[in-house]
Coordinates of N, CA, C and O in Angstrom, one line a residue:
Chain Y
M1 N 7.8 -22.1 -11.2 CA 8.1 -20.7 -10.9 C 7.2 -19.8 -11.6 O 7.0 -19.8 -12.8
K2 N 6.6 -18.9 -10.9 CA 5.7 -17.9 -11.5 C 6.5 -16.9 -12.3 O 7.7 -16.6 -12.0
P3 N 5.9 -16.2 -13.3 CA 6.6 -15.3 -14.1 C 6.8 -13.9 -13.4 O 6.1 -13.6 -12.5
T4 N 7.9 -13.3 -13.8 CA 8.2 -11.9 -13.3 C 8.1 -10.9 -14.5 O 8.6 -11.2 -15.6
V5 N 7.3 -9.9 -14.2 CA 7.2 -8.8 -15.2 C 8.4 -7.8 -15.0 O 8.8 -7.6 -13.8
Q6 N 8.9 -7.3 -16.0 CA 10.0 -6.3 -15.9 C 9.5 -5.0 -16.5 O 9.0 -5.0 -17.7
I7 N 9.6 -3.9 -15.8 CA 9.3 -2.6 -16.3 C 10.6 -1.8 -16.4 O 11.2 -1.5 -15.4
E8 N 11.0 -1.6 -17.6 CA 12.2 -0.8 -17.9 C 11.8 0.6 -18.2 O 11.0 0.9 -19.1
Y9 N 12.4 1.6 -17.4 CA 11.9 2.9 -17.6 C 13.2 3.8 -17.6 O 14.3 3.5 -17.2
C10 N 13.0 5.0 -18.2 CA 14.0 6.0 -18.3 C 14.0 6.9 -17.1 O 13.1 7.7 -16.9
P11 N 15.1 6.8 -16.2 CA 15.0 7.6 -15.0 C 15.3 9.0 -15.3 O 14.6 9.9 -14.6
Q12 N 16.1 9.4 -16.2 CA 16.3 10.8 -16.5 C 15.1 11.5 -17.0 O 14.9 12.7 -16.9
C13 N 14.2 10.7 -17.6 CA 12.9 11.3 -18.1 C 11.9 11.4 -17.0 O 10.8 12.0 -17.2
G14 N 12.2 10.9 -15.8 CA 11.3 11.1 -14.7 C 10.2 10.1 -14.7 O 9.1 10.3 -14.1
W15 N 10.4 8.9 -15.2 CA 9.4 7.9 -15.4 C 9.3 6.9 -14.3 O 8.6 5.9 -14.4
L16 N 10.1 7.0 -13.2 CA 10.1 6.1 -12.1 C 8.7 6.0 -11.5 O 8.2 5.0 -11.2
L17 N 8.1 7.2 -11.3 CA 6.8 7.2 -10.6 C 5.7 6.5 -11.4 O 4.9 5.7 -10.9
R18 N 5.8 6.7 -12.7 CA 4.8 6.0 -13.6 C 5.1 4.5 -13.6 O 4.1 3.7 -13.6
A19 N 6.3 4.1 -13.6 CA 6.7 2.7 -13.6 C 6.2 2.0 -12.3 O 5.7 0.9 -12.3
A20 N 6.4 2.8 -11.2 CA 6.0 2.2 -9.9 C 4.5 2.1 -9.8 O 4.0 1.2 -9.2
W21 N 3.8 3.0 -10.4 CA 2.4 3.0 -10.4 C 1.9 1.7 -11.2 O 1.1 0.9 -10.8
M22 N 2.5 1.5 -12.4 CA 2.1 0.4 -13.2 C 2.4 -0.9 -12.5 O 1.7 -1.9 -12.5
A23 N 3.6 -1.0 -11.8 CA 3.9 -2.2 -11.0 C 2.8 -2.5 -10.0 O 2.4 -3.6 -9.8
Q24 N 2.4 -1.4 -9.3 CA 1.3 -1.6 -8.3 C 0.0 -2.1 -8.9 O -0.7 -2.9 -8.4
E25 N -0.3 -1.5 -10.1 CA -1.5 -2.0 -10.8 C -1.4 -3.5 -11.1 O -2.4 -4.2 -10.9
L26 N -0.3 -3.9 -11.7 CA -0.2 -5.3 -12.1 C -0.1 -6.2 -10.8 O -0.7 -7.3 -10.8
L27 N 0.6 -5.8 -9.8 CA 0.6 -6.6 -8.6 C -0.7 -6.7 -7.9 O -1.0 -7.7 -7.2
T28 N -1.5 -5.7 -8.0 CA -2.8 -5.8 -7.4 C -3.7 -6.7 -8.1 O -4.4 -7.6 -7.5
T29 N -3.7 -6.7 -9.5 CA -4.5 -7.5 -10.3 C -4.0 -9.0 -10.4 O -4.8 -9.9 -10.4
F30 N -2.7 -9.1 -10.4 CA -2.1 -10.5 -10.7 C -1.3 -11.0 -9.4 O -0.3 -11.6 -9.6
R31 N -1.8 -10.6 -8.3 CA -1.1 -11.0 -7.0 C -0.8 -12.5 -6.9 O 0.3 -12.9 -6.5
D32 N -1.7 -13.3 -7.4 CA -1.5 -14.8 -7.2 C -0.8 -15.4 -8.4 O -0.4 -16.5 -8.4
E33 N -0.8 -14.7 -9.5 CA -0.2 -15.2 -10.8 C 1.3 -14.9 -11.0 O 2.0 -15.5 -11.8
L34 N 1.7 -13.8 -10.4 CA 3.1 -13.3 -10.6 C 4.0 -13.6 -9.5 O 3.6 -13.6 -8.3
Y35 N 5.3 -13.9 -9.9 CA 6.3 -14.0 -8.8 C 6.6 -12.6 -8.3 O 6.8 -12.3 -7.1
G36 N 6.6 -11.6 -9.3 CA 6.9 -10.2 -8.9 C 7.0 -9.3 -10.1 O 6.8 -9.8 -11.2
V37 N 7.3 -8.1 -9.8 CA 7.6 -7.1 -10.8 C 8.9 -6.4 -10.5 O 9.1 -6.0 -9.4
T38 N 9.8 -6.4 -11.5 CA 11.1 -5.7 -11.4 C 11.0 -4.4 -12.0 O 10.7 -4.2 -13.2
L39 N 11.4 -3.3 -11.3 CA 11.6 -2.0 -11.8 C 13.0 -1.8 -12.2 O 13.9 -2.0 -11.3
H40 N 13.3 -1.6 -13.4 CA 14.7 -1.5 -14.0 C 14.9 -0.2 -14.7 O 14.4 0.1 -15.7
P41 N 15.8 0.6 -14.0 CA 16.1 1.9 -14.7 C 16.9 1.6 -16.0 O 17.9 0.9 -16.0
S42 N 16.5 2.2 -17.1 CA 17.1 2.0 -18.4 C 18.4 2.8 -18.5 O 18.6 3.8 -17.9
E43 N 19.4 2.2 -19.3 CA 20.6 3.0 -19.6 C 20.3 3.8 -20.9 O 21.1 4.7 -21.2
T44 N 19.3 3.5 -21.6 CA 18.9 4.2 -22.8 C 17.8 5.2 -22.5 O 16.8 4.8 -22.0
T45 N 18.0 6.4 -22.9 CA 17.0 7.4 -22.6 C 15.7 7.2 -23.5 O 15.8 6.6 -24.6
G46 N 14.6 7.6 -22.9 CA 13.4 7.5 -23.6 C 12.7 6.1 -23.6 O 11.7 5.9 -24.3
R47 N 13.3 5.2 -22.9 CA 12.7 3.8 -22.9 C 11.6 3.6 -21.9 O 11.8 4.0 -20.7
F48 N 10.6 3.0 -22.3 CA 9.5 2.5 -21.4 C 9.0 1.2 -21.9 O 8.2 1.2 -22.9
T49 N 9.5 0.1 -21.4 CA 9.2 -1.2 -22.0 C 8.7 -2.1 -20.9 O 9.3 -2.2 -19.8
V50 N 7.6 -2.8 -21.1 CA 7.1 -3.8 -20.1 C 7.2 -5.1 -20.8 O 6.7 -5.3 -21.9
S51 N 7.8 -6.1 -20.1 CA 7.9 -7.4 -20.6 C 7.7 -8.5 -19.6 O 7.8 -8.2 -18.4
V52 N 7.4 -9.7 -20.1 CA 7.3 -10.8 -19.2 C 8.0 -12.0 -19.9 O 7.6 -12.4 -21.0
G53 N 9.1 -12.5 -19.3 CA 9.9 -13.4 -20.0 C 10.4 -12.8 -21.3 O 10.9 -11.7 -21.3
D54 N 10.3 -13.5 -22.4 CA 10.7 -13.0 -23.7 C 9.7 -12.1 -24.4 O 9.9 -11.5 -25.4
A55 N 8.5 -12.1 -23.8 CA 7.4 -11.4 -24.5 C 7.3 -9.9 -24.1 O 7.3 -9.6 -22.9
I56 N 7.4 -9.1 -25.1 CA 7.3 -7.6 -24.8 C 5.8 -7.3 -24.8 O 5.1 -7.5 -25.8
L57 N 5.3 -6.8 -23.7 CA 3.9 -6.4 -23.6 C 3.6 -5.0 -24.1 O 2.6 -4.7 -24.7
W58 N 4.6 -4.1 -23.9 CA 4.5 -2.7 -24.3 C 5.8 -2.1 -24.6 O 6.7 -2.3 -23.7
D59 N 6.0 -1.5 -25.7 CA 7.2 -0.7 -26.0 C 6.8 0.7 -26.4 O 6.2 0.8 -27.5
R60 N 7.1 1.7 -25.6 CA 6.6 3.0 -25.9 C 7.1 3.5 -27.3 O 6.4 4.2 -27.9
K61 N 8.3 3.1 -27.6 CA 8.8 3.5 -29.0 C 7.9 3.0 -30.1 O 7.6 3.7 -31.0
Q62 N 7.6 1.8 -30.0 CA 6.7 1.2 -31.0 C 5.3 1.7 -31.0 O 4.7 2.0 -32.0
E63 N 4.7 1.9 -29.8 CA 3.3 2.2 -29.7 C 3.1 3.7 -29.8 O 2.0 4.2 -30.1
G64 N 4.2 4.5 -29.6 CA 4.1 5.9 -29.7 C 3.4 6.6 -28.5 O 3.2 7.9 -28.5
R65 N 3.2 5.9 -27.4 CA 2.6 6.5 -26.2 C 2.7 5.5 -25.1 O 3.1 4.3 -25.3
F66 N 2.4 6.0 -23.9 CA 2.4 5.1 -22.7 C 1.1 4.2 -22.7 O 0.1 4.6 -23.2
P67 N 1.2 3.1 -22.0 CA 0.0 2.3 -21.9 C -0.9 2.8 -20.8 O -0.5 3.4 -19.8
E68 N -2.2 2.5 -20.9 CA -3.1 2.6 -19.8 C -3.0 1.3 -19.0 O -2.7 0.2 -19.6
P69 N -3.3 1.3 -17.7 CA -3.2 0.0 -17.0 C -4.0 -1.1 -17.6 O -3.6 -2.2 -17.6
K70 N -5.2 -0.7 -18.1 CA -6.1 -1.8 -18.6 C -5.5 -2.5 -19.8 O -5.7 -3.7 -20.0
E71 N -4.8 -1.7 -20.6 CA -4.1 -2.3 -21.8 C -3.0 -3.3 -21.4 O -2.9 -4.4 -21.9
L72 N -2.2 -2.9 -20.4 CA -1.2 -3.8 -19.9 C -1.8 -5.0 -19.3 O -1.3 -6.1 -19.5
K73 N -2.8 -4.8 -18.5 CA -3.4 -6.0 -17.8 C -4.0 -7.0 -18.8 O -3.9 -8.2 -18.7
Q74 N -4.6 -6.5 -19.9 CA -5.1 -7.4 -20.9 C -4.0 -8.2 -21.6 O -4.1 -9.4 -21.8
R75 N -2.9 -7.5 -21.9 CA -1.8 -8.2 -22.6 C -1.1 -9.2 -21.7 O -0.7 -10.2 -22.1
L76 N -1.0 -8.8 -20.4 CA -0.4 -9.7 -19.5 C -1.3 -10.9 -19.2 O -0.8 -12.0 -19.2
R77 N -2.5 -10.6 -19.0 CA -3.5 -11.7 -18.9 C -3.4 -12.7 -20.0 O -3.3 -13.9 -19.9
D78 N -3.4 -12.2 -21.3 CA -3.3 -13.1 -22.4 C -2.0 -13.9 -22.4 O -2.0 -15.1 -22.9
Q79 N -1.0 -13.4 -21.9 CA 0.3 -14.2 -21.8 C 0.3 -15.2 -20.7 O 0.8 -16.3 -20.9
I80 N -0.1 -14.8 -19.5 CA 0.1 -15.7 -18.3 C -1.1 -16.3 -17.7 O -1.0 -17.3 -17.0
A81 N -2.3 -15.8 -18.0 CA -3.5 -16.4 -17.4 C -4.7 -16.1 -18.3 O -5.6 -15.4 -17.9
P82 N -4.7 -16.7 -19.5 CA -5.7 -16.4 -20.5 C -7.1 -16.6 -20.1 O -8.0 -15.9 -20.6
D83 N -7.4 -17.4 -19.0 CA -8.8 -17.6 -18.6 C -9.2 -16.6 -17.5 O -10.4 -16.6 -17.1
K84 N -8.3 -15.8 -17.1 CA -8.6 -14.9 -16.0 C -9.5 -13.7 -16.5 O -9.3 -13.2 -17.5
K85 N -10.5 -13.5 -15.7 CA -11.5 -12.3 -16.0 C -10.9 -11.1 -15.3 O -10.4 -11.1 -14.2
L86 N -11.0 -10.0 -16.1 CA -10.4 -8.7 -15.6 C -11.5 -7.7 -15.1 O -11.1 -6.6 -14.8
G87 N -12.7 -8.1 -15.2 CA -13.8 -7.2 -14.7 C -13.8 -5.9 -15.6 O -13.8 -6.0 -16.8
H88 N -13.8 -4.8 -15.0 CA -13.9 -3.5 -15.7 C -12.7 -3.4 -16.7 O -12.9 -2.7 -17.8
S89 N -11.6 -4.0 -16.5 CA -10.5 -3.8 -17.4 C -10.6 -4.7 -18.6 O -9.8 -4.7 -19.5
D90 N -11.7 -5.4 -18.7 CA -12.0 -6.2 -19.9 C -12.8 -5.5 -21.0 O -12.9 -5.9 -22.1
R91 N -13.4 -4.3 -20.5 CA -14.3 -3.6 -21.4 C -13.6 -2.6 -22.3 O -12.5 -2.1 -21.9
Chain C
M1 N 27.2 -7.5 -14.1 CA 25.7 -7.3 -13.8 C 25.5 -6.6 -12.5 O 26.1 -7.0 -11.5
K2 N 24.8 -5.5 -12.5 CA 24.5 -4.8 -11.3 C 23.5 -5.6 -10.4 O 22.8 -6.4 -10.9
P3 N 23.6 -5.4 -9.1 CA 22.7 -6.1 -8.2 C 21.2 -5.7 -8.3 O 20.9 -4.6 -8.6
T4 N 20.4 -6.7 -7.9 CA 18.9 -6.4 -7.8 C 18.5 -6.6 -6.4 O 18.8 -7.6 -5.7
V5 N 17.8 -5.6 -5.9 CA 17.2 -5.7 -4.6 C 15.9 -6.3 -4.7 O 15.1 -6.1 -5.7
Q6 N 15.5 -7.2 -3.7 CA 14.2 -7.8 -3.7 C 13.5 -7.3 -2.4 O 14.0 -7.4 -1.3
I7 N 12.2 -6.9 -2.6 CA 11.4 -6.5 -1.5 C 10.2 -7.5 -1.5 O 9.4 -7.5 -2.4
E8 N 10.2 -8.4 -0.5 CA 9.2 -9.4 -0.3 C 8.2 -8.8 0.7 O 8.6 -8.4 1.8
Y9 N 6.9 -8.7 0.3 CA 5.9 -8.1 1.2 C 4.7 -9.0 1.3 O 4.4 -9.8 0.4
C10 N 3.9 -8.8 2.4 CA 2.7 -9.5 2.6 C 1.5 -8.7 1.9 O 1.2 -7.7 2.4
P11 N 1.0 -9.3 0.8 CA -0.1 -8.5 0.2 C -1.4 -8.5 1.0 O -2.1 -7.4 1.0
Q12 N -1.7 -9.6 1.7 CA -2.9 -9.6 2.5 C -2.8 -8.5 3.6 O -3.9 -8.0 4.1
C13 N -1.6 -8.2 4.0 CA -1.5 -7.2 5.1 C -1.6 -5.8 4.6 O -1.6 -4.8 5.3
G14 N -1.6 -5.7 3.2 CA -1.7 -4.3 2.6 C -0.4 -3.6 2.5 O -0.4 -2.4 2.6
W15 N 0.7 -4.3 2.4 CA 2.0 -3.7 2.4 C 2.6 -3.4 1.1 O 3.7 -3.0 0.9
L16 N 1.8 -3.6 0.0 CA 2.3 -3.3 -1.3 C 2.7 -1.8 -1.4 O 3.7 -1.5 -2.0
L17 N 1.9 -0.9 -0.9 CA 2.1 0.5 -1.1 C 3.4 0.9 -0.4 O 4.3 1.6 -0.9
R18 N 3.7 0.3 0.8 CA 4.9 0.6 1.5 C 6.1 0.0 0.7 O 7.1 0.6 0.6
A19 N 5.9 -1.2 0.2 CA 7.0 -1.8 -0.5 C 7.3 -1.0 -1.8 O 8.5 -0.8 -2.1
A20 N 6.3 -0.5 -2.5 CA 6.5 0.3 -3.7 C 7.2 1.6 -3.3 O 8.1 2.1 -4.1
W21 N 6.8 2.2 -2.2 CA 7.5 3.4 -1.7 C 9.0 3.1 -1.5 O 9.8 3.9 -2.0
M22 N 9.3 2.1 -0.8 CA 10.7 1.7 -0.5 C 11.5 1.5 -1.8 O 12.6 1.9 -1.9
A23 N 10.8 0.8 -2.8 CA 11.5 0.6 -4.1 C 11.9 1.9 -4.7 O 13.0 2.1 -5.2
Q24 N 10.9 2.9 -4.7 CA 11.2 4.2 -5.3 C 12.3 4.9 -4.5 O 13.1 5.6 -5.1
E25 N 12.3 4.8 -3.2 CA 13.4 5.4 -2.4 C 14.8 4.9 -2.9 O 15.7 5.6 -3.1
L26 N 14.8 3.6 -3.0 CA 16.1 2.9 -3.3 C 16.5 3.2 -4.7 O 17.7 3.5 -5.0
L27 N 15.5 3.2 -5.6 CA 15.9 3.5 -7.1 C 16.2 4.9 -7.3 O 17.0 5.2 -8.2
T28 N 15.7 5.8 -6.5 CA 16.1 7.2 -6.6 C 17.6 7.4 -6.1 O 18.4 8.0 -6.8
T29 N 17.9 6.8 -5.0 CA 19.2 7.0 -4.4 C 20.3 6.2 -5.2 O 21.4 6.6 -5.3
F30 N 19.9 4.9 -5.6 CA 20.9 4.0 -6.2 C 20.7 3.8 -7.7 O 20.9 2.7 -8.2
R31 N 20.2 4.8 -8.3 CA 19.8 4.6 -9.7 C 21.0 4.1 -10.6 O 20.7 3.2 -11.5
D32 N 22.2 4.5 -10.3 CA 23.3 4.0 -11.2 C 24.0 2.7 -10.6 O 24.7 2.1 -11.4
E33 N 23.7 2.4 -9.4 CA 24.3 1.2 -8.8 C 23.5 -0.1 -8.9 O 24.0 -1.2 -8.8
L34 N 22.2 0.1 -9.1 CA 21.3 -1.1 -9.1 C 20.8 -1.5 -10.5 O 20.6 -0.6 -11.4
Y35 N 20.7 -2.8 -10.7 CA 20.0 -3.2 -11.9 C 18.5 -2.9 -11.8 O 17.9 -2.5 -12.7
G36 N 18.0 -3.2 -10.6 CA 16.6 -2.9 -10.4 C 16.2 -3.3 -9.0 O 17.0 -3.8 -8.2
V37 N 14.9 -3.2 -8.8 CA 14.2 -3.6 -7.5 C 13.0 -4.5 -7.9 O 12.2 -4.0 -8.7
T38 N 13.0 -5.7 -7.3 CA 11.8 -6.6 -7.6 C 10.9 -6.5 -6.4 O 11.3 -6.7 -5.2
L39 N 9.6 -6.2 -6.7 CA 8.6 -6.3 -5.7 C 8.0 -7.7 -5.8 O 7.5 -8.1 -6.8
H40 N 8.0 -8.4 -4.7 CA 7.6 -9.8 -4.7 C 6.6 -10.1 -3.6 O 6.9 -10.0 -2.4
P41 N 5.3 -10.3 -4.0 CA 4.3 -10.7 -3.0 C 4.6 -12.0 -2.3 O 4.8 -13.0 -2.9
S42 N 4.6 -12.0 -1.0 CA 5.0 -13.2 -0.2 C 3.8 -14.1 -0.1 O 2.7 -13.7 -0.2
E43 N 4.1 -15.4 0.0 CA 3.1 -16.4 0.2 C 2.9 -16.6 1.7 O 2.0 -17.2 2.2
T44 N 3.8 -16.1 2.5 CA 3.8 -16.2 4.0 C 3.2 -14.8 4.5 O 3.8 -13.8 4.2
T45 N 2.2 -14.9 5.4 CA 1.7 -13.6 5.9 C 2.6 -13.0 6.9 O 3.4 -13.7 7.5
G46 N 2.6 -11.7 6.9 CA 3.4 -10.9 7.9 C 4.8 -10.7 7.5 O 5.6 -10.2 8.3
R47 N 5.2 -11.1 6.3 CA 6.5 -10.9 5.9 C 6.8 -9.6 5.2 O 6.1 -9.1 4.4
F48 N 7.9 -9.0 5.6 CA 8.5 -7.8 5.0 C 10.0 -7.9 5.0 O 10.6 -7.6 6.1
T49 N 10.6 -8.3 3.9 CA 12.0 -8.6 3.9 C 12.6 -7.9 2.7 O 12.1 -8.0 1.6
V50 N 13.7 -7.3 3.0 CA 14.5 -6.6 1.9 C 15.8 -7.3 1.8 O 16.5 -7.4 2.8
S51 N 16.2 -7.7 0.6 CA 17.5 -8.4 0.4 C 18.1 -8.0 -0.9 O 17.5 -7.5 -1.8
V52 N 19.4 -8.2 -0.9 CA 20.2 -8.0 -2.2 C 21.1 -9.2 -2.3 O 21.9 -9.4 -1.5
G53 N 20.9 -10.0 -3.4 CA 21.6 -11.3 -3.5 C 21.3 -12.1 -2.2 O 20.1 -12.2 -1.9
D54 N 22.3 -12.6 -1.6 CA 22.1 -13.5 -0.4 C 22.0 -12.7 0.9 O 21.7 -13.2 1.9
A55 N 22.3 -11.4 0.8 CA 22.3 -10.6 2.0 C 20.9 -10.0 2.4 O 20.3 -9.4 1.5
I56 N 20.5 -10.3 3.6 CA 19.2 -9.7 4.0 C 19.5 -8.4 4.7 O 20.2 -8.3 5.6
L57 N 18.9 -7.4 4.1 CA 19.1 -6.0 4.6 C 18.1 -5.7 5.7 O 18.5 -5.0 6.7
W58 N 16.9 -6.3 5.6 CA 15.9 -6.0 6.7 C 14.9 -7.1 6.7 O 14.5 -7.6 5.7
D59 N 14.6 -7.6 7.9 CA 13.6 -8.6 8.1 C 12.7 -8.1 9.2 O 13.2 -8.0 10.4
R60 N 11.5 -7.8 8.9 CA 10.6 -7.2 9.9 C 10.4 -8.1 11.1 O 10.3 -7.6 12.2
K61 N 10.4 -9.4 10.9 CA 10.2 -10.3 12.0 C 11.4 -10.2 13.0 O 11.2 -10.2 14.2
Q62 N 12.6 -10.1 12.5 CA 13.8 -10.0 13.3 C 13.9 -8.6 14.0 O 14.2 -8.5 15.2
E63 N 13.6 -7.6 13.2 CA 13.8 -6.2 13.7 C 12.6 -5.8 14.6 O 12.7 -4.8 15.4
G64 N 11.5 -6.4 14.4 CA 10.3 -6.0 15.2 C 9.6 -4.8 14.7 O 8.6 -4.3 15.3
R65 N 10.0 -4.2 13.5 CA 9.4 -3.0 13.0 C 9.8 -2.9 11.5 O 10.7 -3.6 11.0
F66 N 9.1 -1.9 10.8 CA 9.5 -1.6 9.5 C 10.7 -0.7 9.4 O 11.0 0.0 10.4
P67 N 11.5 -0.8 8.3 CA 12.6 0.1 8.2 C 12.2 1.6 7.8 O 11.2 1.7 7.2
E68 N 13.0 2.5 8.3 CA 13.0 3.8 7.7 C 13.8 3.8 6.4 O 14.8 3.0 6.3
P69 N 13.5 4.6 5.4 CA 14.3 4.6 4.1 C 15.8 4.8 4.4 O 16.6 4.1 3.8
K70 N 16.1 5.6 5.4 CA 17.5 5.9 5.6 C 18.2 4.7 6.1 O 19.4 4.4 5.8
E71 N 17.6 3.9 6.9 CA 18.2 2.6 7.4 C 18.5 1.7 6.3 O 19.5 1.1 6.2
L72 N 17.5 1.5 5.4 CA 17.7 0.6 4.3 C 18.8 1.1 3.4 O 19.6 0.3 2.9
K73 N 18.8 2.4 3.2 CA 19.8 3.0 2.3 C 21.2 2.8 2.8 O 22.2 2.5 2.1
Q74 N 21.4 3.0 4.1 CA 22.7 2.8 4.7 C 23.1 1.3 4.6 O 24.3 1.0 4.2
R75 N 22.2 0.4 4.8 CA 22.6 -1.0 4.7 C 22.9 -1.4 3.3 O 23.8 -2.2 3.1
L76 N 22.1 -0.9 2.4 CA 22.3 -1.2 1.0 C 23.6 -0.7 0.5 O 24.4 -1.3 -0.2
R77 N 23.9 0.6 0.9 CA 25.2 1.2 0.6 C 26.3 0.4 1.1 O 27.3 0.1 0.3
D78 N 26.2 -0.1 2.3 CA 27.3 -0.9 2.9 C 27.6 -2.1 2.1 O 28.7 -2.6 2.0
Q79 N 26.5 -2.7 1.5 CA 26.7 -3.9 0.7 C 27.2 -3.7 -0.7 O 28.0 -4.4 -1.2
I80 N 26.7 -2.7 -1.4 CA 26.9 -2.6 -2.8 C 27.8 -1.4 -3.2 O 28.3 -1.4 -4.3
A81 N 27.9 -0.4 -2.4 CA 28.7 0.8 -2.8 C 29.2 1.5 -1.5 O 28.8 2.6 -1.2
P82 N 30.1 0.8 -0.8 CA 30.6 1.3 0.5 C 31.1 2.7 0.5 O 31.1 3.4 1.6
D83 N 31.6 3.2 -0.6 CA 32.2 4.5 -0.6 C 31.2 5.6 -0.9 O 31.5 6.8 -0.9
K84 N 30.0 5.2 -1.3 CA 28.9 6.2 -1.6 C 28.5 7.1 -0.5 O 28.3 6.6 0.6
K85 N 28.4 8.4 -0.7 CA 27.9 9.3 0.4 C 26.4 9.4 0.2 O 25.9 9.5 -0.9
L86 N 25.7 9.4 1.3 CA 24.3 9.4 1.3 C 23.7 10.7 1.7 O 22.5 10.9 1.9
G87 N 24.5 11.7 2.0 CA 24.0 13.0 2.4 C 23.2 13.0 3.7 O 23.7 12.4 4.6
H88 N 22.0 13.5 3.7 CA 21.2 13.5 4.9 C 21.0 12.1 5.4 O 20.8 12.0 6.7
S89 N 20.9 11.1 4.6 CA 20.6 9.8 5.1 C 21.8 9.2 5.8 O 21.8 8.0 6.2
D90 N 22.9 9.9 5.9 CA 24.1 9.4 6.6 C 24.1 9.8 8.1 O 24.9 9.3 8.9
R91 N 23.2 10.8 8.4 CA 23.3 11.3 9.7 C 22.3 10.6 10.7 O 21.4 9.9 10.3

C-alpha cells in the first residue's frame, strides 16, 4: 500500500485554499508514489501540519511559518522516495 | 470518527484540478461533518469516482458525466447528515 499524506489545516483561519494548493503540488510531483493526500480540517485553531504515516513533515507551530512547496517536497521525498530527483525543487 | 470522502481521479486525464475543486466544495459545506477528503490518483484511466465509506456518491462511468457540486453535496448530505439544510444547493 502506498503512503497517504495528511494535511491538517485550520478552517476558521481560512487555510483550506492553501492546504488544497499544497495537496495539488504533492500529487503532481508524487503521483506514482502516493496513495493520496487527505485534507483534514483541524479542530484546533492555528494548526497547519503535514504528515505521512507517523512522520511529521511540517508543523507550522514548530517552524513558525508555512512551508514552501519545495520544502515539503524535499521532506516527503526523503521519507518515501529517497532516490527520487526533484529537479528545480532540489536546488 | 467522522467519515472521510474519497475522490478517485484519473491523473493522466488531467482531472486533479477538478478533483481538488470538488474537495474544497465539500470541505467548505461539510466542514463540521467530515473528518476529511482524500484525493486519490487512480491507476485506471478515465476514472472519476466519489465515495464515502462503502457508498459510491458518483461514478463518472455510470453517470456518463461529471457531477456538479450541488449534486455531490445533496448525495453526501443524504448519506452523512440527512437533516442538514444546503441552502441554494437544495434547489
